[in-house]
mmCIF file of C-alpha atoms in Angstrom:
data_model
loop_
_atom_site.group_PDB
_atom_site.id
_atom_site.type_symbol
_atom_site.label_atom_id
_atom_site.label_comp_id
_atom_site.label_asym_id
_atom_site.label_seq_id
_atom_site.Cartn_x
_atom_site.Cartn_y
_atom_site.Cartn_z
ATOM 1 C CA MET B 1 161.943 54.998 -22.474
ATOM 2 C CA ASN B 2 160.246 57.809 -20.567
ATOM 3 C CA ASP B 3 157.517 57.376 -17.933
ATOM 4 C CA SER B 4 155.786 54.565 -19.831
ATOM 5 C CA ARG B 5 156.581 52.081 -22.548
ATOM 6 C CA LYS B 6 155.038 52.449 -25.984
ATOM 7 C CA VAL B 7 153.679 49.312 -27.648
ATOM 8 C CA LEU B 8 152.435 49.052 -31.226
ATOM 9 C CA PHE B 9 149.883 46.307 -31.966
ATOM 10 C CA VAL B 10 150.081 44.947 -35.518
ATOM 11 C CA THR B 11 147.788 42.515 -37.324
ATOM 12 C CA HIS B 12 146.430 41.934 -40.835
ATOM 13 C CA GLN B 13 144.312 44.500 -42.657
ATOM 14 C CA LEU B 14 141.148 42.374 -42.849
ATOM 15 C CA ALA B 15 141.025 41.958 -39.073
ATOM 16 C CA MET B 16 137.884 43.981 -38.390
ATOM 17 C CA ASN B 17 136.135 42.646 -41.489
ATOM 18 C CA ILE B 18 136.421 39.003 -40.425
ATOM 19 C CA TYR B 19 136.208 39.765 -36.707
ATOM 20 C CA GLY B 20 136.857 36.753 -34.504
ATOM 21 C CA GLY B 21 138.754 35.588 -31.451
ATOM 22 C CA ALA B 22 142.069 37.207 -32.387
ATOM 23 C CA GLU B 23 140.451 40.610 -32.770
ATOM 24 C CA THR B 24 138.585 40.206 -29.469
ATOM 25 C CA GLN B 25 141.901 39.407 -27.803
ATOM 26 C CA ILE B 26 143.602 42.496 -29.238
ATOM 27 C CA LEU B 27 140.813 44.916 -28.313
ATOM 28 C CA ASN B 28 140.591 43.600 -24.755
ATOM 29 C CA TYR B 29 144.347 43.986 -24.332
ATOM 30 C CA VAL B 30 143.860 47.621 -25.323
ATOM 31 C CA LYS B 31 140.862 48.021 -23.006
ATOM 32 C CA TYR B 32 142.345 46.510 -19.857
ATOM 33 C CA ILE B 33 146.049 47.367 -20.040
ATOM 34 C CA ASP B 34 147.381 49.794 -17.431
ATOM 35 C CA LYS B 35 147.517 53.106 -19.320
ATOM 36 C CA LYS B 36 149.858 54.591 -16.716
ATOM 37 C CA THR B 37 152.684 52.211 -17.546
ATOM 38 C CA THR B 38 151.897 51.100 -21.110
ATOM 39 C CA LYS B 39 150.695 53.215 -24.009
ATOM 40 C CA VAL B 40 149.207 50.942 -26.672
ATOM 41 C CA GLN B 41 148.463 51.907 -30.260
ATOM 42 C CA LEU B 42 146.702 49.885 -32.972
ATOM 43 C CA MET B 43 148.935 50.382 -36.006
ATOM 44 C CA ASN B 44 147.829 52.928 -38.587
ATOM 45 C CA MET B 45 150.215 52.542 -41.509
ATOM 46 C CA TRP B 46 149.655 56.172 -42.584
ATOM 47 C CA GLN B 47 150.525 57.661 -39.204
ATOM 48 C CA ASP B 48 152.610 55.351 -37.021
ATOM 49 C CA ARG B 49 156.389 55.128 -37.210
ATOM 50 C CA ILE B 50 157.659 51.814 -35.879
ATOM 51 C CA LYS B 51 160.897 53.333 -34.621
ATOM 52 C CA ASP B 52 158.905 55.586 -32.259
ATOM 53 C CA TYR B 53 157.863 52.536 -30.197
ATOM 54 C CA ASP B 54 159.631 50.372 -27.629
ATOM 55 C CA ILE B 55 157.856 47.126 -28.567
ATOM 56 C CA ILE B 56 155.883 45.913 -31.555
ATOM 57 C CA HIS B 57 153.432 43.111 -30.852
ATOM 58 C CA ILE B 58 152.484 41.001 -33.884
ATOM 59 C CA PHE B 59 149.179 39.071 -33.777
ATOM 60 C CA HIS B 60 148.044 36.223 -36.042
ATOM 61 C CA LEU B 61 151.103 36.366 -38.276
ATOM 62 C CA ARG B 62 149.857 33.468 -40.403
ATOM 63 C CA SER B 63 147.320 35.851 -41.964
ATOM 64 C CA PHE B 64 149.990 38.243 -43.301
ATOM 65 C CA PRO B 65 153.285 36.317 -43.319
ATOM 66 C CA ILE B 66 155.292 38.353 -45.850
ATOM 67 C CA GLU B 67 154.333 41.765 -44.518
ATOM 68 C CA SER B 68 154.831 40.699 -40.894
ATOM 69 C CA LEU B 69 158.403 39.649 -41.701
ATOM 70 C CA GLU B 70 159.148 42.997 -43.345
ATOM 71 C CA ILE B 71 157.733 44.835 -40.319
ATOM 72 C CA VAL B 72 159.741 42.726 -37.869
ATOM 73 C CA GLU B 73 162.991 43.199 -39.805
ATOM 74 C CA TYR B 74 162.423 46.959 -39.885
ATOM 75 C CA ALA B 75 161.725 46.997 -36.142
ATOM 76 C CA ILE B 76 164.867 45.044 -35.310
ATOM 77 C CA ASN B 77 166.980 47.338 -37.467
ATOM 78 C CA HIS B 78 165.687 50.278 -35.413
ATOM 79 C CA GLY B 79 166.200 48.719 -31.978
ATOM 80 C CA VAL B 80 162.540 47.893 -31.305
ATOM 81 C CA LYS B 81 161.693 44.739 -29.338
ATOM 82 C CA VAL B 82 159.453 42.165 -31.036
ATOM 83 C CA VAL B 83 156.678 40.155 -29.351
ATOM 84 C CA VAL B 84 154.547 37.665 -31.302
ATOM 85 C CA SER B 85 151.168 36.111 -30.445
ATOM 86 C CA PRO B 86 151.075 33.413 -33.151
ATOM 87 C CA ILE B 87 147.450 32.272 -32.538
ATOM 88 C CA TYR B 88 148.443 29.212 -34.488
ATOM 89 C CA TRP B 89 147.007 25.741 -34.637
ATOM 90 C CA ARG B 90 146.742 22.813 -36.997
ATOM 91 C CA GLY B 91 143.565 20.738 -37.052
ATOM 92 C CA SER B 92 142.882 17.211 -35.890
ATOM 93 C CA ARG B 93 145.399 14.551 -36.859
ATOM 94 C CA ASN B 94 143.626 13.100 -39.876
ATOM 95 C CA ILE B 95 145.243 11.866 -43.097
ATOM 96 C CA ARG B 96 145.243 15.340 -44.640
ATOM 97 C CA SER B 97 147.124 16.914 -41.734
ATOM 98 C CA LYS B 98 149.651 14.070 -41.653
ATOM 99 C CA LEU B 99 150.335 14.556 -45.382
ATOM 100 C CA PHE B 100 150.784 18.256 -44.704
ATOM 101 C CA GLU B 101 153.344 17.502 -42.002
ATOM 102 C CA LEU B 102 155.285 15.355 -44.467
ATOM 103 C CA SER B 103 155.205 18.006 -47.182
ATOM 104 C CA ARG B 104 156.287 20.656 -44.676
ATOM 105 C CA SER B 105 159.419 18.712 -43.732
ATOM 106 C CA ILE B 106 160.257 18.360 -47.434
ATOM 107 C CA PHE B 107 159.742 22.097 -47.983
ATOM 108 C CA PHE B 108 162.080 22.951 -45.128
ATOM 109 C CA LYS B 109 164.783 20.818 -46.718
ATOM 110 C CA LEU B 110 164.304 21.661 -50.400
ATOM 111 C CA GLY B 111 162.984 25.211 -50.439
ATOM 112 C CA GLN B 112 160.375 26.816 -48.243
ATOM 113 C CA PRO B 113 157.140 28.447 -49.424
ATOM 114 C CA GLU B 114 156.556 31.970 -48.124
ATOM 115 C CA SER B 115 153.542 30.847 -46.062
ATOM 116 C CA ILE B 116 155.885 28.721 -43.932
ATOM 117 C CA CYS B 117 159.230 30.433 -44.407
ATOM 118 C CA CYS B 118 158.120 33.939 -43.411
ATOM 119 C CA PRO B 119 156.331 32.991 -40.157
ATOM 120 C CA ARG B 120 159.329 30.895 -39.188
ATOM 121 C CA LYS B 121 161.688 33.825 -39.718
ATOM 122 C CA VAL B 122 159.380 36.103 -37.723
ATOM 123 C CA LEU B 123 159.317 33.647 -34.825
ATOM 124 C CA GLU B 124 163.074 33.122 -34.990
ATOM 125 C CA SER B 125 163.569 36.904 -34.819
ATOM 126 C CA ALA B 126 161.121 37.559 -31.976
ATOM 127 C CA ASP B 127 162.308 38.470 -28.491
ATOM 128 C CA LEU B 128 159.278 36.724 -27.003
ATOM 129 C CA ILE B 129 156.549 34.380 -28.317
ATOM 130 C CA LEU B 130 153.179 34.296 -26.539
ATOM 131 C CA PRO B 131 151.046 31.218 -27.323
ATOM 132 C CA ASN B 132 147.602 30.825 -25.733
ATOM 133 C CA THR B 133 148.260 27.284 -24.474
ATOM 134 C CA LEU B 134 151.054 24.835 -23.754
ATOM 135 C CA GLU B 135 149.775 22.730 -26.660
ATOM 136 C CA GLU B 136 150.137 25.693 -29.002
ATOM 137 C CA GLU B 137 153.686 26.261 -27.756
ATOM 138 C CA LYS B 138 154.586 22.635 -28.453
ATOM 139 C CA LEU B 139 153.072 22.827 -31.925
ATOM 140 C CA VAL B 140 154.824 26.087 -32.841
ATOM 141 C CA ARG B 141 158.162 24.788 -31.538
ATOM 142 C CA SER B 142 157.943 21.549 -33.500
ATOM 143 C CA PHE B 143 156.207 22.770 -36.662
ATOM 144 C CA PHE B 144 158.636 25.647 -37.256
ATOM 145 C CA MET B 145 161.612 23.736 -35.843
ATOM 146 C CA LEU B 146 162.421 26.431 -33.286
ATOM 147 C CA LYS B 147 165.180 25.848 -30.779
ATOM 148 C CA ASN B 148 166.034 27.880 -27.708
ATOM 149 C CA LYS B 149 163.311 30.446 -28.334
ATOM 150 C CA ARG B 150 161.721 32.261 -25.416
ATOM 151 C CA PHE B 151 158.031 31.403 -24.911
ATOM 152 C CA LYS B 152 155.555 32.638 -22.330
ATOM 153 C CA ILE B 153 151.994 31.315 -22.236
ATOM 154 C CA ILE B 154 149.378 34.084 -22.071
ATOM 155 C CA PRO B 155 145.896 32.514 -21.975
ATOM 156 C CA ASN B 156 142.864 33.924 -23.713
ATOM 157 C CA GLY B 157 140.364 35.730 -21.542
ATOM 158 C CA VAL B 158 136.745 36.716 -21.102
ATOM 159 C CA ASP B 159 134.887 39.906 -20.242
ATOM 160 C CA PRO B 160 133.279 39.539 -16.776
ATOM 161 C CA SER B 161 130.057 41.111 -18.077
ATOM 162 C CA PHE B 162 129.133 37.783 -19.722
ATOM 163 C CA LYS B 163 128.268 36.511 -16.259
ATOM 164 C CA LEU B 164 125.536 39.134 -15.927
ATOM 165 C CA GLY B 165 123.360 38.590 -19.011
ATOM 166 C CA ASP B 166 119.565 38.578 -18.727
ATOM 167 C CA PRO B 167 118.173 35.334 -20.220
ATOM 168 C CA GLU B 168 114.684 36.846 -20.482
ATOM 169 C CA LEU B 169 115.834 39.085 -23.343
ATOM 170 C CA PHE B 170 116.383 35.996 -25.480
ATOM 171 C CA VAL B 171 113.406 34.042 -24.157
ATOM 172 C CA ARG B 172 110.966 36.896 -24.852
ATOM 173 C CA LYS B 173 112.219 37.373 -28.407
ATOM 174 C CA TYR B 174 112.558 33.735 -29.512
ATOM 175 C CA GLY B 175 110.334 31.849 -27.063
ATOM 176 C CA ILE B 176 112.870 29.157 -26.131
ATOM 177 C CA GLN B 177 115.321 28.358 -23.350
ATOM 178 C CA ASP B 178 117.496 25.469 -22.184
ATOM 179 C CA PHE B 179 118.533 24.860 -25.802
ATOM 180 C CA VAL B 180 121.754 23.681 -27.453
ATOM 181 C CA LEU B 181 123.759 26.669 -28.686
ATOM 182 C CA PHE B 182 126.533 27.193 -31.229
ATOM 183 C CA VAL B 183 128.150 30.615 -31.722
ATOM 184 C CA GLY B 184 130.763 31.201 -34.419
ATOM 185 C CA ARG B 185 131.474 31.486 -38.117
ATOM 186 C CA ILE B 186 129.643 28.998 -40.319
ATOM 187 C CA GLU B 187 132.574 27.348 -42.074
ATOM 188 C CA PRO B 188 134.160 23.869 -42.293
ATOM 189 C CA ARG B 189 136.678 24.490 -39.481
ATOM 190 C CA LYS B 190 133.835 25.014 -37.033
ATOM 191 C CA ASN B 191 132.342 21.612 -37.960
ATOM 192 C CA VAL B 192 128.782 22.967 -37.987
ATOM 193 C CA LEU B 193 127.492 20.393 -40.470
ATOM 194 C CA SER B 194 128.532 17.511 -38.209
ATOM 195 C CA LEU B 195 126.879 19.299 -35.296
ATOM 196 C CA ILE B 196 123.572 19.539 -37.173
ATOM 197 C CA LYS B 197 123.639 15.895 -38.276
ATOM 198 C CA THR B 198 124.513 14.721 -34.776
ATOM 199 C CA PHE B 199 121.910 16.916 -33.100
ATOM 200 C CA LYS B 200 119.214 15.332 -35.293
ATOM 201 C CA GLN B 201 120.424 11.863 -34.286
ATOM 202 C CA ALA B 202 120.369 12.815 -30.623
ATOM 203 C CA ASN B 203 116.601 13.443 -30.773
ATOM 204 C CA ILE B 204 116.744 15.754 -27.764
ATOM 205 C CA ARG B 205 113.521 17.655 -27.082
ATOM 206 C CA THR B 206 114.949 21.107 -27.572
ATOM 207 C CA LYS B 207 116.273 23.423 -30.282
ATOM 208 C CA LEU B 208 119.731 23.818 -31.756
ATOM 209 C CA VAL B 209 120.393 27.554 -32.090
ATOM 210 C CA ILE B 210 123.195 28.577 -34.452
ATOM 211 C CA ILE B 211 124.334 32.192 -34.158
ATOM 212 C CA GLY B 212 126.978 33.052 -36.682
ATOM 213 C CA LYS B 213 128.292 34.703 -39.795
ATOM 214 C CA LEU B 214 128.016 32.945 -43.134
ATOM 215 C CA VAL B 215 131.615 32.541 -44.357
ATOM 216 C CA ASP B 216 131.416 29.635 -46.810
ATOM 217 C CA LYS B 217 128.186 29.804 -48.858
ATOM 218 C CA ARG B 218 128.423 26.264 -50.245
ATOM 219 C CA TYR B 219 129.036 24.882 -46.760
ATOM 220 C CA PHE B 220 126.143 26.924 -45.371
ATOM 221 C CA ASN B 221 123.818 25.512 -48.045
ATOM 222 C CA SER B 222 124.841 22.003 -46.970
ATOM 223 C CA CYS B 223 123.986 22.934 -43.387
ATOM 224 C CA LEU B 224 120.565 24.189 -44.488
ATOM 225 C CA LYS B 225 119.970 20.980 -46.430
ATOM 226 C CA TYR B 226 120.433 18.785 -43.342
ATOM 227 C CA ALA B 227 118.732 21.107 -40.857
ATOM 228 C CA ASN B 228 115.147 20.484 -39.742
ATOM 229 C CA ASN B 229 112.606 22.618 -37.888
ATOM 230 C CA ASP B 230 114.484 22.136 -34.623
ATOM 231 C CA VAL B 231 117.540 23.976 -35.996
ATOM 232 C CA MET B 232 117.388 27.785 -35.807
ATOM 233 C CA PHE B 233 119.830 29.991 -37.727
ATOM 234 C CA LEU B 234 120.248 33.485 -36.302
ATOM 235 C CA PRO B 235 122.452 36.266 -37.708
ATOM 236 C CA PRO B 236 125.695 37.166 -35.957
ATOM 237 C CA LEU B 237 125.422 39.407 -32.908
ATOM 238 C CA PRO B 238 127.935 42.117 -31.931
ATOM 239 C CA HIS B 239 130.381 40.851 -29.349
ATOM 240 C CA ASN B 240 129.193 43.358 -26.741
ATOM 241 C CA SER B 241 125.519 42.660 -27.506
ATOM 242 C CA GLU B 242 123.189 42.185 -24.564
ATOM 243 C CA MET B 243 121.284 39.680 -26.714
ATOM 244 C CA LEU B 244 124.419 37.535 -27.093
ATOM 245 C CA LYS B 245 124.915 37.557 -23.335
ATOM 246 C CA ALA B 246 121.239 36.647 -22.943
ATOM 247 C CA ALA B 247 121.634 33.733 -25.376
ATOM 248 C CA TYR B 248 124.481 32.309 -23.321
ATOM 249 C CA LYS B 249 122.401 32.664 -20.165
ATOM 250 C CA ALA B 250 119.300 31.066 -21.689
ATOM 251 C CA ALA B 251 121.162 28.095 -23.210
ATOM 252 C CA LYS B 252 121.570 24.774 -21.441
ATOM 253 C CA VAL B 253 124.752 23.794 -23.284
ATOM 254 C CA LEU B 254 127.199 25.474 -25.646
ATOM 255 C CA VAL B 255 128.647 23.052 -28.228
ATOM 256 C CA LEU B 256 131.872 23.895 -30.057
ATOM 257 C CA PRO B 257 132.919 20.847 -32.134
ATOM 258 C CA SER B 258 135.597 22.647 -34.186
ATOM 259 C CA LEU B 259 138.547 20.954 -35.825
ATOM 260 C CA TYR B 260 140.601 23.098 -33.442
ATOM 261 C CA GLU B 261 140.212 26.057 -31.073
ATOM 262 C CA THR B 262 142.604 28.155 -28.992
ATOM 263 C CA PRO B 263 140.470 27.609 -26.887
ATOM 264 C CA GLY B 264 137.295 29.163 -28.309
ATOM 265 C CA LEU B 265 136.354 32.460 -26.693
ATOM 266 C CA VAL B 266 132.651 31.657 -26.996
ATOM 267 C CA ALA B 267 133.205 28.638 -24.744
ATOM 268 C CA LEU B 268 134.771 30.886 -22.102
ATOM 269 C CA GLU B 269 131.918 33.373 -22.452
ATOM 270 C CA ALA B 270 129.166 30.752 -22.273
ATOM 271 C CA GLY B 271 130.890 28.954 -19.413
ATOM 272 C CA LEU B 272 131.143 32.170 -17.422
ATOM 273 C CA ALA B 273 127.444 32.761 -18.119
ATOM 274 C CA GLY B 274 126.642 29.385 -16.560
ATOM 275 C CA ALA B 275 126.040 27.117 -19.562
ATOM 276 C CA ASN B 276 127.413 23.586 -19.735
ATOM 277 C CA ILE B 277 130.224 23.243 -22.268
ATOM 278 C CA ALA B 278 130.883 20.529 -24.868
ATOM 279 C CA VAL B 279 134.042 21.543 -26.722
ATOM 280 C CA THR B 280 136.635 20.115 -29.086
ATOM 281 C CA ARG B 281 139.621 18.598 -27.346
ATOM 282 C CA VAL B 282 141.951 19.863 -30.110
ATOM 283 C CA GLY B 283 143.786 23.092 -29.369
ATOM 284 C CA GLY B 284 144.550 23.096 -25.661
ATOM 285 C CA THR B 285 140.965 23.449 -24.449
ATOM 286 C CA GLU B 286 141.525 21.110 -21.508
ATOM 287 C CA GLU B 287 144.079 23.596 -20.142
ATOM 288 C CA TYR B 288 141.192 26.051 -19.692
ATOM 289 C CA PHE B 289 138.169 23.979 -18.760
ATOM 290 C CA GLY B 290 139.766 21.030 -16.955
ATOM 291 C CA LYS B 291 137.219 18.627 -15.487
ATOM 292 C CA HIS B 292 134.359 21.111 -15.970
ATOM 293 C CA ALA B 293 133.595 20.360 -19.658
ATOM 294 C CA TRP B 294 132.745 17.497 -22.006
ATOM 295 C CA TYR B 295 135.355 16.991 -24.727
ATOM 296 C CA ILE B 296 134.755 16.153 -28.384
ATOM 297 C CA ASN B 297 136.894 14.328 -30.909
ATOM 298 C CA PRO B 298 135.908 16.416 -33.974
ATOM 299 C CA ASP B 299 136.605 13.520 -36.369
ATOM 300 C CA ASP B 300 134.229 11.196 -34.516
ATOM 301 C CA GLU B 301 130.475 11.865 -34.649
ATOM 302 C CA THR B 302 129.932 9.262 -31.912
ATOM 303 C CA SER B 303 132.116 11.365 -29.616
ATOM 304 C CA LEU B 304 130.131 14.460 -30.561
ATOM 305 C CA LEU B 305 126.824 12.703 -29.927
ATOM 306 C CA ASP B 306 127.981 11.417 -26.554
ATOM 307 C CA SER B 307 129.240 14.855 -25.469
ATOM 308 C CA ILE B 308 126.013 16.611 -26.454
ATOM 309 C CA PHE B 309 123.913 14.050 -24.589
ATOM 310 C CA LYS B 310 125.968 14.172 -21.404
ATOM 311 C CA ALA B 311 126.334 17.960 -21.362
ATOM 312 C CA TYR B 312 122.612 18.486 -22.014
ATOM 313 C CA LEU B 313 121.388 15.981 -19.443
ATOM 314 C CA ALA B 314 123.768 17.153 -16.714
ATOM 315 C CA PRO B 315 122.495 19.854 -14.346
ATOM 316 C CA LYS B 316 124.050 23.283 -14.655
ATOM 317 C CA SER B 317 126.809 23.925 -12.157
ATOM 318 C CA VAL B 318 128.401 27.116 -10.848
ATOM 319 C CA GLN B 319 131.811 25.442 -10.709
ATOM 320 C CA LEU B 320 132.824 26.186 -14.302
ATOM 321 C CA SER B 321 131.680 29.806 -14.059
ATOM 322 C CA LYS B 322 133.629 30.228 -10.826
ATOM 323 C CA HIS B 323 136.735 28.590 -12.341
ATOM 324 C CA ILE B 324 136.664 30.926 -15.363
ATOM 325 C CA GLU B 325 136.015 34.015 -13.245
ATOM 326 C CA GLU B 326 138.963 33.247 -10.970
ATOM 327 C CA ASN B 327 141.441 32.446 -13.727
ATOM 328 C CA PHE B 328 140.514 33.877 -17.117
ATOM 329 C CA THR B 329 139.004 37.363 -16.899
ATOM 330 C CA TRP B 330 140.775 39.867 -19.149
ATOM 331 C CA CYS B 331 141.897 41.966 -16.198
ATOM 332 C CA ASN B 332 143.932 39.045 -14.832
ATOM 333 C CA ILE B 333 145.222 38.040 -18.263
ATOM 334 C CA VAL B 334 146.448 41.537 -19.116
ATOM 335 C CA LYS B 335 148.417 41.692 -15.855
ATOM 336 C CA GLN B 336 150.329 38.655 -17.114
ATOM 337 C CA LEU B 337 150.906 40.414 -20.438
ATOM 338 C CA GLU B 338 152.292 43.502 -18.697
ATOM 339 C CA LYS B 339 154.771 41.330 -16.771
ATOM 340 C CA THR B 340 156.044 39.865 -20.034
ATOM 341 C CA TYR B 341 156.591 43.368 -21.403
ATOM 342 C CA ASN B 342 158.476 44.218 -18.220
ATOM 343 C CA SER B 343 160.734 41.198 -18.759
ATOM 344 C CA LEU B 344 162.018 42.757 -21.981
#
C-alpha cells in the first residue's frame, strides 16, 4: 500500500435501477470518506481490476449471490482483503418464516441451494462482516451457521441536510401539513396495504401521504382499492430533493410498518427533520430510535393502529432529532467504517 488504501465497492447491477437504502448507504460512504487516506471506487466491470485494490467491499450480497462468490474467491486468490455489508434480514416470525427456517436447516444438511450456499461461502471467506445492527449480526450468525467470524456493527446514517428542509415548499404545493407520511417502495414488504386499512380505521382528521415507487402493480391496485379521499399517492422523489425534505418537515408522523427494516433510512431522515416516528420493531430499529419512537408489530393491525394514534397525538419533540444528529450522521458513521478498514 502506498499513501492511501484503495477500496473497491461492489454490488449488484440493478442497484441504481431499484434505488433504495443500500444504494444510499454506498453513495454516502463514497461522499463522506476521507479521500486522503482511502480511495474508493464503485466497480466498473469493464475497467477495474480487483487485484489493483487493497480491499473489496461487497454490499447486499443476497441480490447477486453467485457472482459475489466468484468475485470474493478471485480477490482472495490475489491477496485482496474482503469486507461484506450483508444488509440482510428475514421478516416477522410468522408461519411462513418458520417453515423457511425449517427448510433451510434441511438444505444445509442435504444439499444447499445457491441462494443460501453462495452467501454463506462469501461470509465464511470474508475478513470482516459489517451488519447494520446487533440483531442483524445475530441473524446472520445463526441463519448461515457462522462460527468465529469477525463482525463489526456499522450503523446506517443520515445526511444532516434533512434537518434543514423548508415545510412551506410542501404546504404551498399540496395545501396540507401535520399529516401522516409514508415514504418507500409500494410493495408487500413495506406493508402499505395494512397501513391504508388501519389509517381509515383510525379516523384521524388528517391525510395519509404515500410517496413511493410502484414496484408490485397488483399490490398497488389493492392499495388503490382500499384507499379513500384522505389517502394521497405521490410519485417518488429524488433522495436529495428539497421537496422530500419539505415533506418530512411538514409531516406530523412518519409511519413505517414494514415486515422488517435495517432500520429504514426514511425513519432516520424524518426523525432528524423533527417528525414523530412509528416504525416496525423488526430489524433492529430499537437500537437506533430507543425510547424516542413508537414501535409496530407488523403482523398485528391493532399494534399499528395504536402506534399511529399515539405518535400522531403526541407533540413533536426535539429529542429524537437531537439523538439522531449526535449519533447517526454519515460523517460519524464513515469514521467508524474507516477504523474497520484500518483494523485490516
